[in-house]
Structure formats: structure tokens, C-alpha cells
PDB file of C-alpha atoms in Angstrom:
ATOM      1  CA  MET A   1      30.658  56.128 -61.275  1.00  0.00           C
ATOM      2  CA  VAL A   2      32.445  53.287 -59.563  1.00  0.00           C
ATOM      3  CA  PRO A   3      34.871  54.615 -57.025  1.00  0.00           C
ATOM      4  CA  ILE A   4      38.245  52.822 -56.879  1.00  0.00           C
ATOM      5  CA  VAL A   5      39.888  52.542 -53.483  1.00  0.00           C
ATOM      6  CA  ALA A   6      43.614  52.150 -53.133  1.00  0.00           C
ATOM      7  CA  ALA A   7      43.647  50.018 -50.171  1.00  0.00           C
ATOM      8  CA  ASP A   8      47.458  50.320 -49.608  1.00  0.00           C
ATOM      9  CA  THR A   9      46.909  54.020 -49.003  1.00  0.00           C
ATOM     10  CA  LEU A  10      43.959  53.632 -46.490  1.00  0.00           C
ATOM     11  CA  ALA A  11      44.706  54.804 -42.946  1.00  0.00           C
ATOM     12  CA  ARG A  12      44.445  51.569 -40.569  1.00  0.00           C
ATOM     13  CA  ALA A  13      43.370  51.784 -37.017  1.00  0.00           C
ATOM     14  CA  HIS A  14      45.432  49.924 -34.687  1.00  0.00           C
ATOM     15  CA  VAL A  15      43.155  47.566 -32.693  1.00  0.00           C
ATOM     16  CA  HIS A  16      44.306  45.447 -29.690  1.00  0.00           C
ATOM     17  CA  GLY A  17      42.723  43.514 -26.882  1.00  0.00           C
ATOM     18  CA  ALA A  18      42.285  45.021 -23.506  1.00  0.00           C
ATOM     19  CA  THR A  19      43.454  41.988 -21.539  1.00  0.00           C
ATOM     20  CA  ASP A  20      45.196  39.736 -24.097  1.00  0.00           C
ATOM     21  CA  PRO A  21      48.292  41.256 -25.575  1.00  0.00           C
ATOM     22  CA  SER A  22      48.277  38.994 -28.483  1.00  0.00           C
ATOM     23  CA  VAL A  23      45.204  40.470 -29.911  1.00  0.00           C
ATOM     24  CA  ASN A  24      46.831  42.918 -32.351  1.00  0.00           C
ATOM     25  CA  TRP A  25      45.887  43.953 -35.676  1.00  0.00           C
ATOM     26  CA  LEU A  26      45.408  46.977 -38.130  1.00  0.00           C
ATOM     27  CA  GLY A  27      42.330  47.327 -40.266  1.00  0.00           C
ATOM     28  CA  ALA A  28      40.244  49.864 -42.403  1.00  0.00           C
ATOM     29  CA  PHE A  29      37.070  49.685 -44.052  1.00  0.00           C
ATOM     30  CA  ALA A  30      37.527  50.101 -47.801  1.00  0.00           C
ATOM     31  CA  THR A  31      33.819  50.126 -48.553  1.00  0.00           C
ATOM     32  CA  CYS A  32      30.399  49.923 -46.739  1.00  0.00           C
ATOM     33  CA  GLY A  33      26.886  51.348 -47.302  1.00  0.00           C
ATOM     34  CA  GLY A  34      27.163  54.645 -48.501  1.00  0.00           C
ATOM     35  CA  HIS A  35      30.793  54.697 -48.900  1.00  0.00           C
ATOM     36  CA  GLY A  36      31.453  52.995 -52.211  1.00  0.00           C
ATOM     37  CA  ALA A  37      28.849  50.084 -51.919  1.00  0.00           C
ATOM     38  CA  SER A  38      25.339  49.829 -51.306  1.00  0.00           C
ATOM     39  CA  GLN A  39      24.899  46.024 -50.630  1.00  0.00           C
ATOM     40  CA  SER A  40      28.216  44.918 -49.130  1.00  0.00           C
ATOM     41  CA  SER A  41      31.160  45.956 -46.983  1.00  0.00           C
ATOM     42  CA  THR A  42      34.798  45.251 -47.206  1.00  0.00           C
ATOM     43  CA  ILE A  43      37.685  45.445 -44.750  1.00  0.00           C
ATOM     44  CA  VAL A  44      41.680  45.296 -45.467  1.00  0.00           C
ATOM     45  CA  TYR A  45      43.555  44.252 -42.413  1.00  0.00           C
ATOM     46  CA  GLU A  46      46.834  43.130 -41.348  1.00  0.00           C
ATOM     47  CA  ILE A  47      47.815  40.911 -38.490  1.00  0.00           C
ATOM     48  CA  PRO A  48      51.771  41.054 -37.446  1.00  0.00           C
ATOM     49  CA  SER A  49      53.570  38.000 -36.654  1.00  0.00           C
ATOM     50  CA  GLY A  50      52.477  36.559 -33.268  1.00  0.00           C
ATOM     51  CA  GLY A  51      49.150  38.444 -33.428  1.00  0.00           C
ATOM     52  CA  ARG A  52      45.622  37.606 -33.593  1.00  0.00           C
ATOM     53  CA  LEU A  53      42.257  39.150 -34.271  1.00  0.00           C
ATOM     54  CA  GLY A  54      40.485  37.974 -31.148  1.00  0.00           C
ATOM     55  CA  TRP A  55      37.528  35.591 -30.690  1.00  0.00           C
ATOM     56  CA  HIS A  56      34.400  37.264 -32.285  1.00  0.00           C
ATOM     57  CA  THR A  57      31.284  36.573 -34.240  1.00  0.00           C
ATOM     58  CA  ASP A  58      30.133  38.681 -37.168  1.00  0.00           C
ATOM     59  CA  ALA A  59      26.358  39.409 -37.808  1.00  0.00           C
ATOM     60  CA  THR A  60      26.557  38.618 -41.506  1.00  0.00           C
ATOM     61  CA  GLU A  61      28.402  36.194 -43.757  1.00  0.00           C
ATOM     62  CA  GLU A  62      31.962  36.959 -44.368  1.00  0.00           C
ATOM     63  CA  THR A  63      34.529  35.741 -47.086  1.00  0.00           C
ATOM     64  CA  GLN A  64      37.979  36.130 -46.482  1.00  0.00           C
ATOM     65  CA  TYR A  65      40.871  36.162 -48.929  1.00  0.00           C
ATOM     66  CA  ILE A  66      44.302  35.888 -47.619  1.00  0.00           C
ATOM     67  CA  LEU A  67      46.689  37.945 -49.793  1.00  0.00           C
ATOM     68  CA  ALA A  68      50.300  37.300 -47.913  1.00  0.00           C
ATOM     69  CA  GLY A  69      51.433  35.421 -44.891  1.00  0.00           C
ATOM     70  CA  THR A  70      50.515  32.198 -43.018  1.00  0.00           C
ATOM     71  CA  GLY A  71      48.014  31.662 -40.047  1.00  0.00           C
ATOM     72  CA  GLU A  72      45.209  29.508 -38.603  1.00  0.00           C
ATOM     73  CA  LEU A  73      41.583  30.070 -38.708  1.00  0.00           C
ATOM     74  CA  LEU A  74      40.435  29.072 -35.358  1.00  0.00           C
ATOM     75  CA  MET A  75      36.808  27.944 -34.820  1.00  0.00           C
ATOM     76  CA  GLU A  76      35.038  26.073 -32.082  1.00  0.00           C
ATOM     77  CA  ASP A  77      35.268  22.758 -33.904  1.00  0.00           C
ATOM     78  CA  GLY A  78      39.024  23.236 -34.707  1.00  0.00           C
ATOM     79  CA  SER A  79      41.682  24.801 -36.662  1.00  0.00           C
ATOM     80  CA  ARG A  80      42.642  25.078 -40.251  1.00  0.00           C
ATOM     81  CA  ALA A  81      45.750  26.280 -41.849  1.00  0.00           C
ATOM     82  CA  ILE A  82      45.528  29.326 -44.059  1.00  0.00           C
ATOM     83  CA  GLY A  83      48.034  31.124 -45.993  1.00  0.00           C
ATOM     84  CA  ALA A  84      48.453  33.405 -49.255  1.00  0.00           C
ATOM     85  CA  GLY A  85      45.623  32.626 -51.635  1.00  0.00           C
ATOM     86  CA  SER A  86      43.335  30.944 -48.995  1.00  0.00           C
ATOM     87  CA  VAL A  87      39.665  31.769 -49.659  1.00  0.00           C
ATOM     88  CA  PHE A  88      36.761  30.816 -47.109  1.00  0.00           C
ATOM     89  CA  ALA A  89      33.407  31.833 -45.944  1.00  0.00           C
ATOM     90  CA  LEU A  90      32.108  32.118 -42.617  1.00  0.00           C
ATOM     91  CA  PRO A  91      28.469  32.044 -41.715  1.00  0.00           C
ATOM     92  CA  PRO A  92      26.971  34.846 -39.594  1.00  0.00           C
ATOM     93  CA  ASN A  93      27.243  34.428 -35.798  1.00  0.00           C
ATOM     94  CA  VAL A  94      30.040  31.661 -36.121  1.00  0.00           C
ATOM     95  CA  ARG A  95      32.573  32.283 -33.220  1.00  0.00           C
ATOM     96  CA  HIS A  96      36.133  32.442 -34.778  1.00  0.00           C
ATOM     97  CA  ASP A  97      39.757  33.988 -34.570  1.00  0.00           C
ATOM     98  CA  ILE A  98      42.570  34.256 -36.879  1.00  0.00           C
ATOM     99  CA  VAL A  99      46.357  33.803 -35.698  1.00  0.00           C
ATOM    100  CA  ASN A 100      49.254  34.764 -37.549  1.00  0.00           C
ATOM    101  CA  THR A 101      51.555  31.800 -37.052  1.00  0.00           C
ATOM    102  CA  GLY A 102      54.200  33.018 -39.331  1.00  0.00           C
ATOM    103  CA  SER A 103      57.341  35.263 -39.278  1.00  0.00           C
ATOM    104  CA  GLU A 104      55.723  37.729 -41.780  1.00  0.00           C
ATOM    105  CA  THR A 105      52.749  40.172 -41.508  1.00  0.00           C
ATOM    106  CA  LEU A 106      49.306  38.373 -42.661  1.00  0.00           C
ATOM    107  CA  HIS A 107      47.485  40.624 -45.085  1.00  0.00           C
ATOM    108  CA  ALA A 108      44.054  39.798 -45.977  1.00  0.00           C
ATOM    109  CA  VAL A 109      40.696  41.171 -47.298  1.00  0.00           C
ATOM    110  CA  ALA A 110      37.266  40.404 -45.641  1.00  0.00           C
ATOM    111  CA  PHE A 111      34.024  40.794 -47.620  1.00  0.00           C
ATOM    112  CA  PHE A 112      30.672  41.021 -45.873  1.00  0.00           C
ATOM    113  CA  ALA A 113      27.453  40.363 -47.224  1.00  0.00           C
ATOM    114  CA  ALA A 114      25.693  43.521 -45.810  1.00  0.00           C
ATOM    115  CA  ALA A 115      26.126  47.236 -46.175  1.00  0.00           C
ATOM    116  CA  MET A 116      26.149  47.632 -42.356  1.00  0.00           C
ATOM    117  CA  PHE A 117      26.926  45.216 -39.760  1.00  0.00           C
ATOM    118  CA  THR A 118      28.435  44.619 -36.232  1.00  0.00           C
ATOM    119  CA  GLN A 119      31.342  42.276 -35.006  1.00  0.00           C
ATOM    120  CA  THR A 120      31.056  41.382 -31.171  1.00  0.00           C
ATOM    121  CA  PHE A 121      34.369  40.327 -29.649  1.00  0.00           C
ATOM    122  CA  ASP A 122      34.824  38.229 -26.538  1.00  0.00           C
ATOM    123  CA  GLN A 123      37.034  40.790 -24.918  1.00  0.00           C
ATOM    124  CA  VAL A 124      37.134  44.493 -25.041  1.00  0.00           C
ATOM    125  CA  MET A 125      38.848  46.178 -28.048  1.00  0.00           C
ATOM    126  CA  LEU A 126      40.847  49.169 -27.741  1.00  0.00           C
ATOM    127  CA  PRO A 127      40.235  51.585 -29.370  1.00  0.00           C
ATOM    128  CA  PRO A 128      37.226  52.012 -28.818  1.00  0.00           C
ATOM    129  CA  ASP A 129      36.994  50.563 -25.404  1.00  0.00           C
ATOM    130  CA  THR A 130      34.057  48.260 -26.361  1.00  0.00           C
ATOM    131  CA  HIS A 131      33.242  44.530 -27.365  1.00  0.00           C
ATOM    132  CA  VAL A 132      31.320  45.678 -30.376  1.00  0.00           C
ATOM    133  CA  LEU A 133      32.957  47.114 -33.495  1.00  0.00           C
ATOM    134  CA  GLY A 134      31.581  47.284 -37.117  1.00  0.00           C
ATOM    135  CA  THR A 135      30.914  49.429 -40.071  1.00  0.00           C
ATOM    136  CA  PRO A 136      31.148  53.258 -39.580  1.00  0.00           C
ATOM    137  CA  ASN A 137      27.462  53.491 -40.999  1.00  0.00           C
ATOM    138  CA  ARG A 138      25.931  51.259 -38.309  1.00  0.00           C
ATOM    139  CA  ASN A 139      25.073  54.109 -35.879  1.00  0.00           C
ATOM    140  CA  GLY A 140      22.973  55.870 -38.901  1.00  0.00           C
TER     141      GLY A 140
END
């Protein structure tokens, strides 16, 4: 049986940067290895107006789908405008950030091409007071 996840009812973790107050977002894993998926992972997240994810790299390819809001995808080679309906793929280990440039909350879904992976942020993320985040199953 394929489990259906009601993404709008998932409890979001509030993540923020230890040193940069603009790093401010909420997210939840909808699926990952052993939890509704065997070969991929999915995160639903929101960035409030003026917030950002924070510069980071992902250990696997990531595809993003922006559901609502407007923002910018920042990469070391420049920035690109994103908004509702935007879809883009990021190769593994490419440093990037997403900033909400609009007045509404940016809502998105990120799909990862691995059942287990890590994200390494430039700054310490609170909680859990570490540079490394990732799927709940990454420790075993």
C-alpha cells in the first residue's frame, strides 16, 4: 500500500541561523527511506517574508517546486528569480540559498534523489545546534 501524506498537517520544525536572523524557515520531511519511500526523500517547507534558507550544500541531487510566493535562488554564479510554478534541479554539492523576496510566505516542496542524505549549512542551524541537517534516518 502506498501511504498518502497530508503535507498541510505535518508538524514543521522551525529552523533559524545561530548568527544570521534572516535565516528563518519551517520544514518537515514528508517521506524518506523507511518512511513512505525507498529511493527518495521529500521535504515540504515555508520561508516567511524576508527569510531565507541559509547557504548550504546537499549531498544528493535536489529538485524544487515552488508552490506559492516569490523569491530568489542564490548560487555562487548569480541569482535567479523564482515564484509559484518554478521548478529547478540542483546537482549534488552545489552551494545555494533561497531568499523570500515577496510579502507572502514562500511555500515549496523539495525532492531528493536519495532515501537518506545530509545538508551542510555554512552557519550553525538552531535547532539542533549543528551545521549538518538531513533525513531523520541518516543515523541508522
